[in-house]
Short mmCIF file of C-alpha atoms in Angstrom, two decimals:
data_model
loop_
_atom_site.label_atom_id
_atom_site.label_comp_id
_atom_site.label_asym_id
_atom_site.label_seq_id
_atom_site.Cartn_x
_atom_site.Cartn_y
_atom_site.Cartn_z
CA UNK A 116 -35.56 5.07 -17.51
CA UNK A 117 -32.23 3.44 -18.44
CA UNK A 118 -32.14 -0.34 -18.39
CA UNK A 119 -31.26 -1.72 -14.96
CA UNK A 120 -28.04 -3.28 -16.24
CA UNK A 121 -26.84 0.15 -17.30
CA UNK A 122 -27.09 1.61 -13.81
CA UNK A 123 -25.82 -1.32 -11.74
CA UNK A 124 -22.53 0.52 -11.15
CA UNK A 125 -23.59 4.01 -12.15
CA UNK A 126 -22.06 5.71 -15.14
CA UNK A 127 -24.52 4.45 -17.79
CA UNK A 128 -24.51 7.68 -19.77
CA UNK A 129 -25.06 6.09 -23.18
CA UNK A 130 -28.14 4.22 -21.96
CA UNK A 131 -29.45 7.35 -20.22
CA UNK A 132 -28.96 9.45 -23.34
CA UNK A 133 -30.88 6.87 -25.38
CA UNK A 134 -33.72 6.74 -22.85
CA UNK A 135 -33.91 10.56 -22.62
CA UNK A 136 -33.01 11.77 -26.12
CA UNK A 137 -34.25 15.31 -25.54
CA UNK A 138 -32.22 15.95 -22.40
CA UNK A 139 -29.91 18.96 -22.64
CA UNK A 140 -26.27 18.27 -23.45
CA UNK A 141 -23.70 17.63 -22.19
CA UNK A 142 -24.92 15.13 -19.60
CA UNK A 143 -23.79 15.66 -16.03
CA UNK A 144 -22.89 12.27 -14.55
CA UNK A 145 -23.54 12.23 -10.80
CA UNK A 146 -24.25 8.49 -10.72
CA UNK A 147 -20.78 7.52 -9.52
CA UNK A 148 -18.53 8.46 -6.63
CA UNK A 149 -15.67 9.67 -8.80
CA UNK A 150 -13.81 12.91 -8.16
CA UNK A 151 -15.10 15.38 -10.79
CA UNK A 152 -11.79 17.25 -10.82
CA UNK A 153 -9.15 14.68 -11.81
CA UNK A 154 -5.45 14.76 -11.09
CA UNK A 155 -3.59 16.15 -14.08
CA UNK A 156 0.09 15.41 -14.51
CA UNK A 157 2.64 13.17 -16.12
CA UNK A 158 1.44 10.87 -18.90
CA UNK A 159 3.15 7.94 -20.58
CA UNK A 160 5.26 8.99 -23.56
CA UNK A 161 5.15 7.38 -27.01
CA UNK A 162 8.12 5.15 -26.27
CA UNK A 163 6.42 3.59 -23.24
CA UNK A 164 3.19 3.08 -25.15
CA UNK A 165 5.10 1.43 -28.01
CA UNK A 166 6.52 -1.38 -25.87
CA UNK A 167 5.36 -3.82 -23.23
CA UNK A 168 5.51 -2.46 -19.68
CA UNK A 169 8.76 -3.29 -17.91
CA UNK A 170 8.37 -5.58 -14.85
CA UNK A 171 10.62 -3.22 -12.88
CA UNK A 172 8.20 -0.36 -13.55
CA UNK A 173 5.45 -2.45 -12.01
CA UNK A 174 7.58 -2.98 -8.91
CA UNK A 175 8.22 0.76 -8.72
CA UNK A 176 4.49 1.47 -8.88
CA UNK A 177 3.80 -1.03 -6.11
CA UNK A 178 6.59 0.46 -3.99
CA UNK A 179 5.16 3.97 -4.33
CA UNK A 180 1.67 2.70 -3.50
CA UNK A 181 3.04 0.80 -0.51
CA UNK A 182 4.54 4.02 0.83
CA UNK A 183 1.15 5.75 0.59
CA UNK A 184 -0.63 2.76 2.16
CA UNK A 185 2.04 2.58 4.90
CA UNK A 186 2.86 -1.06 4.26
CA UNK A 187 5.62 -3.09 2.61
CA UNK A 188 5.80 -3.42 -1.16
CA UNK A 189 5.86 -7.22 -0.85
CA UNK A 190 2.21 -7.01 0.25
CA UNK A 191 1.01 -4.73 -2.57
CA UNK A 192 -0.29 -6.17 -5.84
CA UNK A 193 -1.34 -3.82 -8.65
CA UNK A 194 -4.41 -4.78 -10.68
CA UNK A 195 -6.56 -3.15 -13.36
CA UNK A 196 -8.95 -1.65 -10.84
CA UNK A 197 -10.13 -2.96 -7.47
CA UNK A 198 -12.94 -4.66 -9.38
CA UNK A 199 -10.43 -7.12 -10.85
CA UNK A 200 -9.35 -8.25 -7.39
CA UNK A 201 -12.97 -8.51 -6.27
CA UNK A 202 -13.73 -10.86 -9.15
CA UNK A 203 -10.62 -12.99 -8.72
CA UNK A 204 -10.54 -13.41 -4.93
CA UNK A 205 -13.10 -16.28 -5.01
CA UNK A 206 -10.74 -18.16 -7.33
CA UNK A 207 -7.77 -17.49 -5.06
CA UNK A 208 -9.45 -18.40 -1.77
CA UNK A 209 -11.38 -21.36 -3.14
CA UNK A 210 -14.74 -22.79 -2.01
CA UNK A 211 -15.52 -21.05 1.27
CA UNK A 212 -18.44 -19.72 3.26
CA UNK A 213 -18.87 -15.97 2.94
CA UNK A 214 -20.55 -13.25 5.01
CA UNK A 215 -20.94 -9.78 3.46
CA UNK A 216 -21.93 -6.70 5.46
CA UNK A 217 -24.82 -5.35 3.40
CA UNK A 218 -26.29 -3.37 1.78
CA UNK A 219 -23.07 -2.59 -0.06
CA UNK A 220 -21.34 -2.64 -3.44
CA UNK A 221 -23.03 -5.45 -5.37
CA UNK A 222 -19.92 -6.79 -7.14
CA UNK A 223 -18.83 -8.54 -3.94
CA UNK A 224 -21.98 -10.67 -3.83
CA UNK A 225 -21.85 -11.25 -7.59
CA UNK A 226 -18.24 -12.47 -7.51
CA UNK A 227 -18.93 -15.10 -4.85
CA UNK A 228 -22.12 -16.19 -6.60
CA UNK A 229 -20.17 -16.81 -9.81
CA UNK A 230 -17.85 -19.10 -7.86
CA UNK A 231 -20.92 -21.23 -6.95
CA UNK A 232 -21.01 -19.94 -3.38
CA UNK A 233 -24.07 -18.55 -1.61
CA UNK A 234 -22.89 -15.44 0.26
CA UNK A 235 -24.81 -14.54 3.38
CA UNK A 236 -25.83 -10.95 4.15
CA UNK A 237 -25.19 -9.73 7.70
CA UNK A 238 -25.52 -6.41 9.50
CA UNK A 239 -22.66 -4.27 10.68
CA UNK A 240 -23.45 -5.21 14.28
CA UNK A 241 -22.83 -8.90 13.54
CA UNK A 242 -19.23 -8.80 12.36
CA UNK A 243 -17.68 -10.27 15.52
CA UNK A 244 -20.25 -13.07 15.54
CA UNK A 245 -19.45 -14.14 11.97
CA UNK A 246 -18.00 -17.64 11.67
CA UNK A 247 -17.80 -17.66 7.87
CA UNK A 248 -14.48 -18.47 6.23
CA UNK A 249 -14.55 -15.02 4.58
CA UNK A 250 -16.06 -11.79 5.88
CA UNK A 251 -16.36 -8.84 3.48
CA UNK A 252 -16.62 -5.24 4.71
CA UNK A 253 -16.62 -2.10 2.53
CA UNK A 254 -15.16 0.80 4.51
CA UNK A 255 -16.33 3.52 3.99
CA UNK A 256 -19.38 1.69 2.77
CA UNK A 257 -20.88 2.28 -0.63
CA UNK A 258 -23.55 3.68 -0.90
CA UNK A 259 -24.28 4.93 2.64
CA UNK A 260 -20.76 5.90 3.78
CA UNK A 261 -20.89 3.87 6.98
CA UNK A 262 -17.44 3.93 8.57
CA UNK A 263 -16.01 1.25 10.83
CA UNK A 264 -13.47 2.34 13.43
CA UNK A 265 -9.89 1.34 12.64
CA UNK A 266 -9.27 -0.18 16.07
CA UNK A 267 -12.46 -2.23 15.75
CA UNK A 268 -11.36 -3.59 12.38
CA UNK A 269 -7.89 -4.41 13.67
CA UNK A 270 -9.37 -6.35 16.58
CA UNK A 271 -11.67 -8.17 14.18
CA UNK A 272 -8.85 -8.99 11.75
CA UNK A 273 -6.62 -10.40 14.48
CA UNK A 274 -9.47 -12.45 15.95
CA UNK A 275 -10.36 -13.92 12.57
CA UNK A 276 -6.73 -14.56 11.60
CA UNK A 277 -6.17 -16.59 14.77
CA UNK A 278 -9.10 -18.76 13.69
CA UNK A 279 -7.83 -19.09 10.11
CA UNK A 280 -10.67 -16.91 8.78
CA UNK A 281 -10.27 -14.17 6.18
CA UNK A 282 -11.30 -10.53 6.48
CA UNK A 283 -11.61 -8.58 3.23
CA UNK A 284 -11.83 -4.80 3.67
CA UNK A 285 -12.68 -2.88 0.52
CA UNK A 286 -11.16 0.58 1.00
CA UNK A 287 -12.09 2.00 -2.40
CA UNK A 288 -13.24 5.28 -0.83
CA UNK A 289 -10.77 5.39 2.06
CA UNK A 290 -9.06 8.57 0.85
CA UNK A 291 -12.17 10.33 2.15
CA UNK A 292 -11.40 8.97 5.66
CA UNK A 293 -7.69 8.01 5.62
CA UNK A 294 -7.51 7.66 9.40
CA UNK A 295 -9.74 4.56 9.17
CA UNK A 296 -7.45 2.59 6.82
CA UNK A 297 -6.12 -0.77 7.97
CA UNK A 298 -3.87 -1.23 4.94
CA UNK A 299 -0.81 -0.72 7.12
CA UNK A 300 -1.58 -3.73 9.33
CA UNK A 301 0.48 -6.86 8.66
CA UNK A 302 -2.06 -9.53 9.60
CA UNK A 303 -1.89 -12.84 7.78
CA UNK A 304 -5.59 -13.29 6.96
CA UNK A 305 -6.34 -9.61 6.26
CA UNK A 306 -6.94 -8.54 2.64
CA UNK A 307 -7.28 -4.88 1.65
CA UNK A 308 -8.62 -3.61 -1.66
CA UNK A 309 -7.73 -0.11 -2.83
CA UNK A 310 -8.99 1.95 -5.75
CA UNK A 311 -6.94 4.62 -7.49
CA UNK A 312 -9.43 6.03 -9.96
CA UNK A 313 -12.17 7.24 -7.62
CA UNK A 314 -10.27 9.78 -5.53
CA UNK A 315 -7.89 10.76 -8.32
CA UNK A 316 -10.77 11.14 -10.78
CA UNK A 317 -9.22 8.72 -13.28
CA UNK A 318 -11.57 5.74 -13.18
CA UNK A 319 -11.00 5.02 -16.86
CA UNK A 320 -7.30 4.44 -16.19
CA UNK A 321 -8.27 1.17 -14.46
CA UNK A 322 -5.82 0.95 -11.59
CA UNK A 323 -6.26 -0.61 -8.17
CA UNK A 324 -4.43 -2.71 -5.61
CA UNK A 325 -4.75 -5.69 -3.32
CA UNK A 326 -2.79 -5.51 -0.08
CA UNK A 327 -2.30 -8.94 1.47
CA UNK A 328 0.28 -11.49 2.51
CA UNK A 329 2.88 -12.25 -0.20
CA UNK A 330 1.49 -15.74 -0.84
CA UNK A 331 -1.85 -14.28 -1.94
CA UNK A 332 -0.03 -11.68 -4.02
CA UNK A 333 1.74 -14.47 -5.89
CA UNK A 334 -1.56 -16.26 -6.51
CA UNK A 335 -3.24 -13.10 -7.80
CA UNK A 336 -0.32 -12.27 -10.07
CA UNK A 337 -0.53 -15.78 -11.47
CA UNK A 338 -4.09 -14.99 -12.59
CA UNK A 339 -3.46 -11.48 -13.93
CA UNK A 340 -0.23 -12.30 -15.81
CA UNK A 341 2.97 -10.36 -16.40
CA UNK A 342 1.28 -7.12 -17.53
CA UNK A 343 -1.62 -6.56 -15.15
CA UNK A 344 -1.81 -2.79 -15.69
CA UNK A 345 -1.01 -0.50 -18.61
CA UNK A 346 2.08 1.66 -19.07
CA UNK A 347 -0.17 4.71 -18.70
CA UNK A 348 -1.44 3.45 -15.35
CA UNK A 349 2.12 2.84 -14.13
CA UNK A 350 3.32 6.31 -15.08
CA UNK A 351 0.31 8.24 -13.83
CA UNK A 352 -0.11 6.12 -10.71
CA UNK A 353 3.47 6.68 -9.58
CA UNK A 354 3.31 10.41 -10.25
CA UNK A 355 -0.09 10.98 -8.68
CA UNK A 356 0.67 9.05 -5.50
CA UNK A 357 3.76 11.19 -4.89
CA UNK A 358 1.76 14.42 -5.32
CA UNK A 359 1.06 14.99 -1.64
CA UNK A 360 0.11 18.64 -2.08
CA UNK A 361 -2.61 17.75 -4.59
CA UNK A 362 -3.99 15.03 -2.31
CA UNK A 363 -4.24 17.39 0.66
CA UNK A 364 -5.77 20.23 -1.35
CA UNK A 365 -8.25 17.86 -2.97
CA UNK A 366 -9.49 16.52 0.36
CA UNK A 367 -10.18 20.08 1.50
CA UNK A 368 -11.95 20.95 -1.75
CA UNK A 369 -14.08 17.81 -1.67
CA UNK A 370 -15.18 18.53 1.89
CA UNK A 371 -16.18 22.08 0.92
CA UNK A 372 -18.03 20.97 -2.22
CA UNK A 373 -19.83 18.19 -0.29
CA UNK A 374 -21.21 20.74 2.16
CA UNK A 375 -22.53 22.80 -0.75
CA UNK A 376 -24.15 19.67 -2.17
CA UNK A 377 -25.74 18.93 1.20
CA UNK A 378 -27.30 22.38 1.26
CA UNK A 379 -28.72 21.96 -2.24
CA UNK A 380 -30.18 18.53 -1.45
CA UNK A 381 -31.72 19.67 1.84
CA UNK A 382 -33.28 22.68 0.12
CA UNK A 383 -34.87 20.28 -2.38
CA UNK A 384 -36.44 18.28 0.46
CA UNK A 385 -34.17 15.26 0.47
CA UNK A 386 -33.33 13.60 3.78
CA UNK A 387 -29.65 12.69 4.18
CA UNK A 388 -28.85 9.02 4.80
CA UNK A 389 -25.05 9.10 4.66
CA UNK A 390 -22.11 9.25 2.32
CA UNK A 391 -18.52 10.39 1.89
CA UNK A 392 -17.03 13.54 0.43
CA UNK A 393 -17.31 11.85 -2.99
CA UNK A 394 -21.03 10.99 -2.79
CA UNK A 395 -24.18 11.50 -0.78
CA UNK A 396 -27.06 9.07 -0.26
CA UNK A 397 -30.47 10.65 0.34
CA UNK A 398 -34.03 9.51 1.03
CA UNK A 399 -37.16 10.67 -0.76
CA UNK A 400 -40.61 9.12 -1.01
CA UNK A 401 -40.58 9.92 -4.73
CA UNK A 402 -36.93 9.15 -5.42
CA UNK A 403 -37.67 7.48 -8.77
CA UNK A 404 -39.66 10.51 -9.90
CA UNK A 405 -36.68 12.66 -8.98
CA UNK A 406 -34.40 10.30 -10.89
CA UNK A 407 -36.51 10.66 -14.04
CA UNK A 408 -36.84 14.43 -13.63
CA UNK A 409 -33.10 14.87 -13.32
CA UNK A 410 -32.53 12.65 -16.36
CA UNK A 411 -34.84 14.95 -18.31
CA UNK A 412 -32.50 17.75 -17.25
CA UNK A 413 -29.46 15.79 -18.47
CA UNK A 414 -28.31 14.82 -14.98
CA UNK A 415 -27.75 11.16 -14.12
CA UNK A 416 -27.97 9.99 -10.50
CA UNK A 417 -27.93 6.49 -9.01
CA UNK A 418 -31.14 4.69 -7.94
CA UNK A 419 -31.17 1.36 -6.10
CA UNK A 420 -33.50 -1.58 -6.71
CA UNK A 421 -33.32 -2.73 -3.09
CA UNK A 422 -34.09 0.77 -1.77
CA UNK A 423 -36.35 2.56 -4.28
CA UNK A 424 -36.78 5.47 -1.87
CA UNK A 425 -33.10 6.44 -2.08
CA UNK A 426 -30.81 8.16 -4.56
CA UNK A 427 -27.06 8.60 -4.57
CA UNK A 428 -25.55 11.84 -5.81
CA UNK A 429 -21.91 11.97 -6.77
CA UNK A 430 -20.24 15.19 -5.68
CA UNK A 431 -20.42 17.81 -8.46
CA UNK A 432 -17.63 20.32 -8.93
CA UNK A 433 -18.18 23.95 -7.95
CA UNK A 434 -18.59 24.67 -11.67
CA UNK A 435 -21.36 22.09 -12.22
CA UNK A 436 -23.21 22.51 -8.91
CA UNK A 437 -25.30 25.48 -10.19
CA UNK A 438 -26.69 23.26 -12.95
CA UNK A 439 -27.81 20.69 -10.38
CA UNK A 440 -29.33 23.41 -8.18
CA UNK A 441 -31.26 24.78 -11.14
CA UNK A 442 -32.56 21.30 -12.01
CA UNK A 443 -33.62 20.67 -8.42
CA UNK A 444 -35.40 24.01 -8.19
CA UNK A 445 -37.24 23.35 -11.47
CA UNK A 446 -39.34 20.67 -9.78
CA UNK A 447 -40.10 22.49 -6.55
#
């Protein structure tokens, strides 16, 4: 089995290949929640790659993103992936008490631990009772897809803002449920994190955003510097966000492919726990055996230390689904 460090985020293909050297190639990576059919369009030309990114191009990217998020560009701060904002927010907000709705994406807990804080885990039914300086919610949640209602989050954000308390909502998978986004709300103590690479299938581009009051944007930019994202990310981000037709067609395709994945997993005896159109979380009493079996077939999924009876499957494309089905049937 790959070393634990290699699967903490999913995507540890090199470690998996080393642990299972006789697995058939190429590996099929279903350990992440990344769109398997990426957006394909405009790329940065040689001239842009030959010079430093222009500050005005960064403003243009943030303006386009703001339009998609339905907020003002003054509140949008581009970063090299939502992960960057996650890691830097403890430095921006300073020593505070933190509640995190868990289980969820582990980087949130890690980032506050690094800042010498001791984040407290709470359940989703405790959010209005939280009195911590910072409350972190991932919506839709990773890995179980739990979705908080938009009106509920707005009420929570306004309540906390009146008390001078922060609400961080990580919307890295919100394109799967756009109606639940609170990025368009102008609430002083509300911070939104957005990912570009997951839905657009371009995780390696490293592009994400923080949406917050302009004072926080200034603080974050002070930590990331004058060139927080690459020229390639600026060009592709602007073009992809304006491709409305692709976004709409992709949501329909992902929903269709997710239903096909559900059928395959149910036929293999897995019990669904939750998910989004980009991933599914399932329960199995022998989940780790399944994990190893699929690795032997050259298919990487995502196990969890805190829940060894679960596996997360990223959504395969219609072209790669038959390979997964064949691998699942080989053990039945």
